XYZ file of C-alpha atoms in Angstrom:
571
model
C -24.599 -22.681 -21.774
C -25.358 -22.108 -25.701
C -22.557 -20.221 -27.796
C -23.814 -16.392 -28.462
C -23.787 -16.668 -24.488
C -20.153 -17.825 -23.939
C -19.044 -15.298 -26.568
C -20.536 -12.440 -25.183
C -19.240 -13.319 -21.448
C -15.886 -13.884 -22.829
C -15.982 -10.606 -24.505
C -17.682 -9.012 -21.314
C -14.873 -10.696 -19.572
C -12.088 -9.125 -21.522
C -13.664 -5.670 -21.581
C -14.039 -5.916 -17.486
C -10.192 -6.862 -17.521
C -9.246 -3.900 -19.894
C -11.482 -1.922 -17.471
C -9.856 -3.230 -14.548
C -6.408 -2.732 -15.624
C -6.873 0.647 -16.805
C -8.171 1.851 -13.783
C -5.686 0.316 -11.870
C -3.317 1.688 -14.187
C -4.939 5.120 -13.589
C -4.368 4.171 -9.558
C -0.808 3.751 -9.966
C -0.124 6.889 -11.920
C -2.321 8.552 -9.873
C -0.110 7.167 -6.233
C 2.611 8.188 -8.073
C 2.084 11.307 -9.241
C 0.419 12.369 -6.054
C 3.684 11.354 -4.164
C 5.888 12.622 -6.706
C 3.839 16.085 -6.520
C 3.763 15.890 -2.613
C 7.479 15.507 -2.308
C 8.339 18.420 -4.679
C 5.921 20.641 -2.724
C 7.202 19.240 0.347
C 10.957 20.527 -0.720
C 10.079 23.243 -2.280
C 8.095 24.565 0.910
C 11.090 23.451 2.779
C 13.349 25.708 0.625
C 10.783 28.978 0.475
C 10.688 28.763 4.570
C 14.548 28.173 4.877
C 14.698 30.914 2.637
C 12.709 33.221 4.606
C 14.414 32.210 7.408
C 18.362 33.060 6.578
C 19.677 35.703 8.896
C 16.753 36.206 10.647
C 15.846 35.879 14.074
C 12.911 36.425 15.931
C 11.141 35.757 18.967
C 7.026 35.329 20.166
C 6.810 38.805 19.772
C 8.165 40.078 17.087
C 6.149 41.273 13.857
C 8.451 39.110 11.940
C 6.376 35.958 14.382
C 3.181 36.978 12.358
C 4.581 37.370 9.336
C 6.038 33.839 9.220
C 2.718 32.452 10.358
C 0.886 33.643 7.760
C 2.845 32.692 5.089
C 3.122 28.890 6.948
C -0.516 28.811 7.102
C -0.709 29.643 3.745
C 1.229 27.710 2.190
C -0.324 24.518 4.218
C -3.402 25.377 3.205
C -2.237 25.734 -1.164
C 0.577 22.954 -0.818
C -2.045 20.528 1.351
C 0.853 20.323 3.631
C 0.928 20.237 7.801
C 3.954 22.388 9.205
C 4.872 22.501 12.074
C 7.833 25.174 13.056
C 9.373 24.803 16.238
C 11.476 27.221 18.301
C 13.546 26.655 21.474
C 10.638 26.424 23.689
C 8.517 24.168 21.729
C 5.785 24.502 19.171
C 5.985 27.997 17.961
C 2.906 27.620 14.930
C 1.037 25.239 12.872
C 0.050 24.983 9.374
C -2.791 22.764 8.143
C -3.922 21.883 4.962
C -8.124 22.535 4.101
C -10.460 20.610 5.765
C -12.617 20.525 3.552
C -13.098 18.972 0.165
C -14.991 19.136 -2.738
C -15.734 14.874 -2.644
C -14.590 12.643 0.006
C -12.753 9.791 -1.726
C -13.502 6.581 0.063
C -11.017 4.616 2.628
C -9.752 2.499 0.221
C -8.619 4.946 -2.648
C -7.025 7.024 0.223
C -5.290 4.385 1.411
C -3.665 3.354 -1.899
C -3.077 6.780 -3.647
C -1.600 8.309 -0.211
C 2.170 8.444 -0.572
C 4.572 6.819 1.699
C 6.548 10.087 2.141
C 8.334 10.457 5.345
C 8.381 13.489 7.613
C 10.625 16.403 6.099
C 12.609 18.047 8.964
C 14.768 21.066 8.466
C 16.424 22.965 11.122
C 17.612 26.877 11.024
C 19.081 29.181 13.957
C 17.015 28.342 17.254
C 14.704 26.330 15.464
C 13.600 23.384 13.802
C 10.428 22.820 11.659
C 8.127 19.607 10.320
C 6.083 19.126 7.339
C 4.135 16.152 6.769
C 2.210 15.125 3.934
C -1.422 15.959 3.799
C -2.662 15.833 -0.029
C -6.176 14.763 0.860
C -7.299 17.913 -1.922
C -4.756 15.743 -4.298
C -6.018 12.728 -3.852
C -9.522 14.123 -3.917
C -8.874 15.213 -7.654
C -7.482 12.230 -8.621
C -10.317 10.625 -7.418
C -12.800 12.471 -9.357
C -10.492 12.312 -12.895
C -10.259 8.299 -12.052
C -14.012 8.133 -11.594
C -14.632 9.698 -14.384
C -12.818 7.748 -17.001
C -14.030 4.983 -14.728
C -17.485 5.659 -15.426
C -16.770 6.957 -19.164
C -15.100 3.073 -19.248
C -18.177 1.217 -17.872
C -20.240 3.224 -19.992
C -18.285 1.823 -23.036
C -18.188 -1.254 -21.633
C -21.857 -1.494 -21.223
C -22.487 -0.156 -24.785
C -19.425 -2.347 -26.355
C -20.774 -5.348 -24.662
C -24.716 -5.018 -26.251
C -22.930 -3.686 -29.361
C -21.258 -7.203 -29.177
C -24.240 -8.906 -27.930
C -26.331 -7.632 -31.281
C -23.781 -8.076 -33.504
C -22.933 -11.920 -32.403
C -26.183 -12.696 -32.023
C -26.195 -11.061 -35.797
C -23.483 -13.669 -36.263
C -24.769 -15.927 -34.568
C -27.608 -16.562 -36.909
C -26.225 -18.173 -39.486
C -25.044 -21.096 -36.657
C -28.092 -20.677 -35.638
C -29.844 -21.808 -38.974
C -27.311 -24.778 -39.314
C -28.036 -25.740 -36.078
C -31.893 -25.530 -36.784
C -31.035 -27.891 -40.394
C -29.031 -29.819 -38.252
C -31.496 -30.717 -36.084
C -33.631 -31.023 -39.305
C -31.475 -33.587 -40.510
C -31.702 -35.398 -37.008
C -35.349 -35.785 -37.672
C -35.286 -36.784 -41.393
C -35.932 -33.622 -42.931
C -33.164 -34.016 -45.751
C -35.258 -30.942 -48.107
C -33.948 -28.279 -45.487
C -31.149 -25.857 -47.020
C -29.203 -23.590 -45.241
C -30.320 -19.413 -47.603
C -26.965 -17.724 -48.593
C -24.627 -15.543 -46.662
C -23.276 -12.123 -46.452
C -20.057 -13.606 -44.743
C -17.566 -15.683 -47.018
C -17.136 -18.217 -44.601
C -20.346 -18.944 -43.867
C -21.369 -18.743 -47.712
C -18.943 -21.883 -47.598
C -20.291 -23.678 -45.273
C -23.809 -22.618 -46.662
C -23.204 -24.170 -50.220
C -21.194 -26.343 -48.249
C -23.817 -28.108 -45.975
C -26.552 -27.702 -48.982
C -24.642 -29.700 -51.147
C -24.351 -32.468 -48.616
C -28.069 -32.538 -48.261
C -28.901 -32.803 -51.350
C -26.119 -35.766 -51.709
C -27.533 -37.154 -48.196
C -31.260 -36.558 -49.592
C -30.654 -38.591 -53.050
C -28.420 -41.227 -51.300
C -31.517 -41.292 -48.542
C -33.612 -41.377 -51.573
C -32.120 -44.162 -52.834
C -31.332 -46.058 -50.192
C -35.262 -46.060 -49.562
C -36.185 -46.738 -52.803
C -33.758 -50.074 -52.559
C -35.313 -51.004 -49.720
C -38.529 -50.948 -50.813
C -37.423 -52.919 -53.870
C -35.512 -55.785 -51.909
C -38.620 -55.627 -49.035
C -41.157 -55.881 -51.736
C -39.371 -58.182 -53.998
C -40.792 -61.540 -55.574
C -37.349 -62.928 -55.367
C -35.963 -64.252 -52.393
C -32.813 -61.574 -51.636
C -30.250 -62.845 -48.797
C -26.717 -61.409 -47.543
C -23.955 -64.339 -46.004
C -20.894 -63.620 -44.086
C -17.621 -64.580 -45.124
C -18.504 -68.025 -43.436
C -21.954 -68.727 -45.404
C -24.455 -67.651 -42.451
C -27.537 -65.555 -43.412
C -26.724 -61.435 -41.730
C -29.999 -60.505 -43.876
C -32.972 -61.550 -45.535
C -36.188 -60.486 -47.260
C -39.896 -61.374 -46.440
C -39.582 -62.918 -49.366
C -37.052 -65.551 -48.736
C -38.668 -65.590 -45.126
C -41.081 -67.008 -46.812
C -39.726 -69.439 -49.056
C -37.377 -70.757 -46.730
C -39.968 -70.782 -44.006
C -40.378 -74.689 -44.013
C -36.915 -75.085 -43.093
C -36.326 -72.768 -40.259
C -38.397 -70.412 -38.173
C -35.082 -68.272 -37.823
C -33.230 -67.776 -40.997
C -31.443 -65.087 -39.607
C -27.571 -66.676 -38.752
C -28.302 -70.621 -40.336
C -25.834 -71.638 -43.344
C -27.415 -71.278 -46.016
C -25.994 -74.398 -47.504
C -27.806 -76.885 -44.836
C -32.048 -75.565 -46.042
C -32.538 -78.879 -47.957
C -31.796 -77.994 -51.825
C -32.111 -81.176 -53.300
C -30.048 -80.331 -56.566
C -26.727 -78.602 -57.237
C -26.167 -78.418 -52.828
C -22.415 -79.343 -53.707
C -22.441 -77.145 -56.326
C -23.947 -74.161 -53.906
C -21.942 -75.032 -50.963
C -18.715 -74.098 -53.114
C -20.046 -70.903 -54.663
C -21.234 -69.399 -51.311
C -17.516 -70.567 -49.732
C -15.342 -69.120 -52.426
C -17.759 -66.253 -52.885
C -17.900 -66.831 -56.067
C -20.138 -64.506 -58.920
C -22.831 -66.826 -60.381
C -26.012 -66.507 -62.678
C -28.792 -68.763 -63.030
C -28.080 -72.077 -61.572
C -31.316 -74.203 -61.236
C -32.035 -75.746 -58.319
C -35.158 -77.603 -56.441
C -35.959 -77.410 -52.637
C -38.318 -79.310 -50.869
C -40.765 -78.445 -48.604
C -42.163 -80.569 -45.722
C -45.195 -81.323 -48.026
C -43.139 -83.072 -50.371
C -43.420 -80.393 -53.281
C -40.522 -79.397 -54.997
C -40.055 -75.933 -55.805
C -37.885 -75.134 -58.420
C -35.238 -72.207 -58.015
C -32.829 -69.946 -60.267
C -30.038 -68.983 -57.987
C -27.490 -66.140 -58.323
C -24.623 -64.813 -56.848
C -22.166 -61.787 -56.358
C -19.751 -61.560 -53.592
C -20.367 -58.735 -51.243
C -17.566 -55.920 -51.736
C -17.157 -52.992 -48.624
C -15.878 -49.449 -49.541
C -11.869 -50.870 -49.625
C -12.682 -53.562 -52.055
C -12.091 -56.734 -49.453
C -14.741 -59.397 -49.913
C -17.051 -59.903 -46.773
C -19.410 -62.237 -47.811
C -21.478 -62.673 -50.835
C -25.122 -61.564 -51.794
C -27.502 -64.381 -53.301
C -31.035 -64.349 -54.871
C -33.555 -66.777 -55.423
C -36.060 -66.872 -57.955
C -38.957 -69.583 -57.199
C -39.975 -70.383 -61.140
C -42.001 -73.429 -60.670
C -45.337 -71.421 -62.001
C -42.823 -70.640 -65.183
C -41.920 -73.841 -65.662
C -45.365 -75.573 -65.735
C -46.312 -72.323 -68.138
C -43.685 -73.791 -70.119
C -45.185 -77.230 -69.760
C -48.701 -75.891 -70.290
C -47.405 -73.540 -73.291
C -45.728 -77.134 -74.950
C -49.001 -78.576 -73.941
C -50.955 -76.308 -76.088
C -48.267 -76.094 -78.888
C -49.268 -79.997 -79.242
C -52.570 -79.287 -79.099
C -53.037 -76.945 -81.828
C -50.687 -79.173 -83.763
C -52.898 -81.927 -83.401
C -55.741 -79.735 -83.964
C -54.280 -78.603 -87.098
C -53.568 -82.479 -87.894
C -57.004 -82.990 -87.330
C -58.720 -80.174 -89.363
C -56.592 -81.106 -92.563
C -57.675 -85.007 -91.888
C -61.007 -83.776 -91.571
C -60.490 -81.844 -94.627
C -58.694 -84.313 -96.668
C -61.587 -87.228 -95.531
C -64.355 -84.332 -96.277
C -63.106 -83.958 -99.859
C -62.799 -87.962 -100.241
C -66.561 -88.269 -99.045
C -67.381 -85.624 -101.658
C -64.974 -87.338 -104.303
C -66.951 -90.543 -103.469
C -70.666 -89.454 -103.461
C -70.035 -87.189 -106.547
C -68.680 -89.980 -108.590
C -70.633 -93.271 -107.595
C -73.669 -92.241 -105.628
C -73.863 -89.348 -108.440
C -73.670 -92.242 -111.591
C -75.761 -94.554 -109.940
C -78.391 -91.623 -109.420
C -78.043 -90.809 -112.749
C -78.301 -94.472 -114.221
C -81.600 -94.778 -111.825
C -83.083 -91.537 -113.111
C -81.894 -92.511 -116.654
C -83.521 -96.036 -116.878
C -86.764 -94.461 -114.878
C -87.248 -91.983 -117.610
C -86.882 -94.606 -120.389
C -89.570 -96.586 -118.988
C -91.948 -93.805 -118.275
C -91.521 -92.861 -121.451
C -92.289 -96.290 -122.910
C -95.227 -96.664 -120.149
C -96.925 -93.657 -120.762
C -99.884 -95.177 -122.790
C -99.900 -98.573 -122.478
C -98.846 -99.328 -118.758
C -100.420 -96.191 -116.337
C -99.502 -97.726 -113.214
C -95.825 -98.444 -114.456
C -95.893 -94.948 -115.374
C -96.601 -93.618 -112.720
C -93.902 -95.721 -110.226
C -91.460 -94.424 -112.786
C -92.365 -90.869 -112.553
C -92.265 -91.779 -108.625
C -88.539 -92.935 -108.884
C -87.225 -90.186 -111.041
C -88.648 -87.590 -108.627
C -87.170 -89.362 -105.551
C -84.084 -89.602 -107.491
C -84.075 -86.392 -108.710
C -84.523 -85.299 -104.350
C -82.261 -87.692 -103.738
C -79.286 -86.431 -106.338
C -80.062 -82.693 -105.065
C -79.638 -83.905 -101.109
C -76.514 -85.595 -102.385
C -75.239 -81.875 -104.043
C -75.851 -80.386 -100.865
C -73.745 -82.898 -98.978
C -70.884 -82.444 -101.612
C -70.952 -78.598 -101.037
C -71.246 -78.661 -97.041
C -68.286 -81.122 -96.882
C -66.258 -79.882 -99.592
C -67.249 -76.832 -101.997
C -66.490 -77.509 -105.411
C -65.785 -74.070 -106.441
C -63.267 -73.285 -104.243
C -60.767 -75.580 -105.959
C -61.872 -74.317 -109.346
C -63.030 -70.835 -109.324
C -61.368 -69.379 -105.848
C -61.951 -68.106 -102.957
C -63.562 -65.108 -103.687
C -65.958 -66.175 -106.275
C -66.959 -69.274 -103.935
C -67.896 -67.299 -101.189
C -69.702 -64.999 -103.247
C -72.033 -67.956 -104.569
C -72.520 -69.176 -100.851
C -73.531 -65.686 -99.513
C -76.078 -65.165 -102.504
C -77.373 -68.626 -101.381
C -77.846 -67.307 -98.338
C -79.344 -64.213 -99.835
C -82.291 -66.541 -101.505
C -83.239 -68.681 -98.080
C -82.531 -65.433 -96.039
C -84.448 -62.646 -98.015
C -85.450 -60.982 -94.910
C -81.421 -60.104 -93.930
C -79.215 -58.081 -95.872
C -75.844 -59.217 -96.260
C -72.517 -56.199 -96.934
C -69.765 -58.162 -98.427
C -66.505 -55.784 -98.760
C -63.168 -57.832 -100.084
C -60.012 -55.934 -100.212
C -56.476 -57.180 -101.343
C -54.963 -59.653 -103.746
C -56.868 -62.867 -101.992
C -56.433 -65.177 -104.732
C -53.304 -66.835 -104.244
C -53.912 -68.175 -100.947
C -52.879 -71.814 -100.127
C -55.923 -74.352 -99.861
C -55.836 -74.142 -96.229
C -56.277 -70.663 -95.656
C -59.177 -70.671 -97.596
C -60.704 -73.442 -96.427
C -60.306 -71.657 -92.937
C -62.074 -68.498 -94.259
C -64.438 -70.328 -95.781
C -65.003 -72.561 -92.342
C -65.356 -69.376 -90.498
C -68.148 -67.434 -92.752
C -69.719 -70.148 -93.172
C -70.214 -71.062 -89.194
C -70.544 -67.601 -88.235
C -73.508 -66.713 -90.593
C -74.843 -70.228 -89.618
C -75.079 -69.106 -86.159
C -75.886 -65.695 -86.686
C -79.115 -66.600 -89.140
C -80.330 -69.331 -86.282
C -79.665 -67.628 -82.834
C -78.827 -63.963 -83.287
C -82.612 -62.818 -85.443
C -80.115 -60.167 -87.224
C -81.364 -58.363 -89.843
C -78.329 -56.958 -91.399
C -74.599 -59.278 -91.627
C -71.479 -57.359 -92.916
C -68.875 -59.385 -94.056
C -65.157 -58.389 -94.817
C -62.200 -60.238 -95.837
C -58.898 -57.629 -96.285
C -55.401 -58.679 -97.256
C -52.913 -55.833 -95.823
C -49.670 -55.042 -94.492
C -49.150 -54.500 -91.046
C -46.574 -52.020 -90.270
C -46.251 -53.072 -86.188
C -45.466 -56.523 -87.511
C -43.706 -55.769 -90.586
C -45.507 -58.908 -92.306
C -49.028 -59.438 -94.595
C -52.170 -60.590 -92.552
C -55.723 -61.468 -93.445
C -58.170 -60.293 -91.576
C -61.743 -61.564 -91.430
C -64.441 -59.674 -89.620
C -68.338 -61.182 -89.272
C -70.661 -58.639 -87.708
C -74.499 -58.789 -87.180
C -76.932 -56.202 -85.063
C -78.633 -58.848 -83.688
C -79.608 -59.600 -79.870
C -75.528 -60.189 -78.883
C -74.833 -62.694 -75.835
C -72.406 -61.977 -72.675
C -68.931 -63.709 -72.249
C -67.673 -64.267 -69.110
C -66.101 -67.314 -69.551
C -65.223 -68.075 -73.354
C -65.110 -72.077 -72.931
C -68.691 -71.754 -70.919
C -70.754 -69.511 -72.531
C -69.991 -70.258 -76.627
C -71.202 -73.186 -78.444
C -68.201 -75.705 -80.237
C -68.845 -73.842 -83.632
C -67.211 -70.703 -82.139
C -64.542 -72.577 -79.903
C -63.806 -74.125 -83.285
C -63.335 -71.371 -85.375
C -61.121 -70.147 -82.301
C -58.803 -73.389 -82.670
C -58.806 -73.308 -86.058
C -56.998 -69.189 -85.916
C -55.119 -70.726 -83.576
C -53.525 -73.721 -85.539
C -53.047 -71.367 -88.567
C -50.738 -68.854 -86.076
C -53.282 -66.058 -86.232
C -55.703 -64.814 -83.386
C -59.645 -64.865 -82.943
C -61.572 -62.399 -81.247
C -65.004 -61.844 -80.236
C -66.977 -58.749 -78.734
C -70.597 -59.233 -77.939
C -73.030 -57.619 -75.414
C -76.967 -58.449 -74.842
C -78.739 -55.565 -77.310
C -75.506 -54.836 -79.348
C -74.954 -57.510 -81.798
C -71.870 -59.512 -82.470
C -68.630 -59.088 -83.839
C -65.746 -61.512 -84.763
C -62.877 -60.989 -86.327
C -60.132 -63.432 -87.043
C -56.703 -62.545 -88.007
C -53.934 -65.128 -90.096
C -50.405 -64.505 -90.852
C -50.017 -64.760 -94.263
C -45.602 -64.488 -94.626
C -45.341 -68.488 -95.096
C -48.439 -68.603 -96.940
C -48.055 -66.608 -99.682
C -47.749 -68.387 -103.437
């Protein structure tokens, strides 16, 4: 049985009571007055008769006989009285109340408004008479005044009790709606709110219960969003009892203790196999103590070790008492050999760098050496050859002629030998600079290449650069035109060598960019598809701290551009 329904019986109830007890009130007046009424007519018919009666006497016969029966009759018939008047012989007349009523009250009200009167007997000279109560017209009226107000009170009743169903039903609905959120609530629909109130008290409870939603619905929220995180977390997440047993665990550590034990759920965490620090962890997790960070290995039934970061906090309820603690594990074995593979290539370009300034440093002896013996002795052999052609040119034709022969080879010779020099080590570049030494190699290029046209653009102070930086430029124009005369059938190279400022990085870089509109090449894989030239121009951005990049695709040319730090390099 719902609410509105109880409510309205109980009202119903209580108006049916009110109803009852009125009427019944209504009864008892009624019984009374009727009997109060009934003896007062009963005496005071009594005392009329008497009265009539003093000092007379009469027989059967006498006028006087007629007269009294008359006014007995009549006054049974207005009092609703029965007389009876009695003489020396017996029953002299008879007055009876109306037969006849308006409405017949039923058995029942008869029964309780008839009054418990007693006979009233009065006697007077020969005589005695009787009057009993007969207030049947009485009763009769108070019958029809009781139904009335009886019906007038159901009537109310009836219209007081749907008056009272509509308006608690009207008050009603507010329940009603927090019942309906309520049972939103039950089903997870936390965005529900309960619309304001006319009432005060159910304003309250409105703003009330909406307030609590939206607390429930962000803690819900929350609480969701957590356990996404911890479900969906790289790091192993576990929660211990005050004892060290595992109450919770990720998929994660599900995983990464999943050599161990099928069920992690309720094993000591302590006893999965850590291979470092177990001591160490054993105390932490019994003390429930707060730790950050301690490295540890455990082993897996392969024999690899996997190498772990473990933390702890101690697991606090809502009245601050410890009841376990809350640990994470962090499996960095992949970080550690990125660390190895990151010293690795530290070494690497170290070494490469080592090896690029011996290379250098042996380049410029070899060009040291050829320019100053292989150079004198070509110059003594084209000296002596010329004296003796000079000497032979009459007399000895055939001398001549092997002395033209050796000043010619030695002339080829001493140019091959000039061409070494400047492909191992450019002269100019230690005497006139960088710029003007690239310059003269591009116009040479210009003269054997007269079919491409090269853009040079230089921008910035670029002439106080150490001696490796621009042998590196140098090394990189120089391989990428190489490649781009022989494989790319360009017909147009830009090249660009800026010195600027770079506000991200607060520090001067150089910045060379090679580009040709030539046929291009794809790059999947940068260590399969290039030749060494561009891996080494790579290495050698690399070794100088600076970066190397290179965008290519079939039909769209080529473009590299190489970038150098220039903060420790700077003169």
């Amino acid at each position: 049985m719902n609410l509105k329904l109880k409510v309205n019986l109980y009202f119903a109830l209580l108006l049916a009571i009110s109803l009852f007890a009125s009427t019944w009130v209504l009864i008892s007046n009624a019984r009374q007055s009727v009997q109060a009424e009934v003896e007062e007519t009963m005496n005071a018919a009594a005392r009329l008769i008497s009265v009539s009666l003093i000092g007379v006497s009469f027989s059967r016969d006498l006028p006087v006989h007629e007269q009294m029966h008359e006014m007995v009759k009549a006054l049974s018939e207005i009092r609703s009285l029965h007389i009876l008047v009695f003489d020396s012989n017996g029953l002299l007349f008879e007055g009876e109340p109306k037969a006849d009523v308006a409405i017949q009250p039923p058995d029942w009200f008869i029964n309780v408004i008839f009054p418990r009167v007693k006979p009233l007997t009065k006697r007077f000279g020969n005589g005695h008479m009787v009057i009993y109560a007969a207030p049947l017209q009485e009763i009769a009226e108070r019958w029809l005044d009781i139904r009335s107000i009886a019906q007038l009170g159901l009537g109310i009743l009836v219209f007081v009790g749907l008056f009272l169903y509509w308006g608690v039903d009207l008050l009603m609905r507010p329940l009603q709606g927090l019942l309906t959120a309520l049972a939103g609530f039950e089903r997870g629909e936390l965005h529900l709110r309960l619309p304001r109130s006319t009432l005060s008290e159910m304003n309250q409870i409105s703003q009330t219960f909406n307030r609590m939603g939206q607390a429930l619905e962000l803690s819900t929220e929350e609480n969701r969003r957590l356990a996404v995180l911890v479900k969906q977390s790289g790091d192993a997440i576990l929660s211990l009892d005050h004892t060290g047993h595992i109450t919770f665990c990720n998929p994660a550590a599900e995983h990464l203790f999943s050599d161990q034990t099928l069920q992690l759920l309720g094993e000591e965490l302590a006893n999965l196999g850590f291979c470092e620090q177990r001591a160490e962890i054993a105390r932490i997790l019994e003390n429930c103590d707060t730790v950050e960070n301690l490295e540890t290995t455990l082993q897996k039934t392969s024999g690899e070790l996997v190498s772990l970061l473990f933390s702890s906090v101690p697991l606090v309820d809502s009245d601050l008492i410890v009841r376990g603690v809350i640990c994470t594990f962090r499996d960095i074995t992949q970080h550690k050999y990125a660390e190895k593979a990151k010293l690795q290539l530290i070494e690497t370009q170290l070494l490469t760098k080592h090896m690029a300034e011996v290379q250098e440093k042996e380049r410029r002896h070899l060009a040291r050496e050829l320019h100053d013996e292989l150079g004198q002795c070509l110059t003594a052999i084209k000296t002596d050859a010329v004296l003796i052609r000079n000497r032979t040119q009459e007399t000895e034709p055939k001398i001549y002629a092997s002395a033209q022969a050796i000043i010619d080879v030695a002339s080829h010779i001493y140019d091959v030998v000039h061409n070494m020099i400047t492909r191992l080590r450019p002269s100019p570049l230690d005497d006139l600079g960088l710029v003007p030494t690239l310059e003269g190699s591009i116009e040479a290029w210009r003269q054997r290449q007269p079919e491409i046209n090269f853009i040079v653009e230089f921008s910035g102070k670029l002439d106080n650069l150490n001696e490796s930086i621009n042998m590196t430029v140098f090394r990189v124009i120089q391989e990428s035109i190489t490649n781009a005369v022989r494989h790319a059938n360009a017909s147009e190279i830009k090249i660009s060598v800026t010195n600027e400022f770079n506000d991200k990085l607060l520090k001067q870089q150089l910045i060379i960019e090679i580009s040709d509109n030539g046929k291009g090449m794809e790059v999947h894989d940068f260590h399969s598809d290039v030749d060494f030239g561009l891996l080494g121009m790579r290495e050698r951005a690399r070794s100088m701290g600076g970066t190397f990049e290179l965008t290519s695709a079939l039909g769209q040319g080529l473009t590299i551009v190489v970038t150098i730090p220039l903060e420790e390099e700077k003169s």
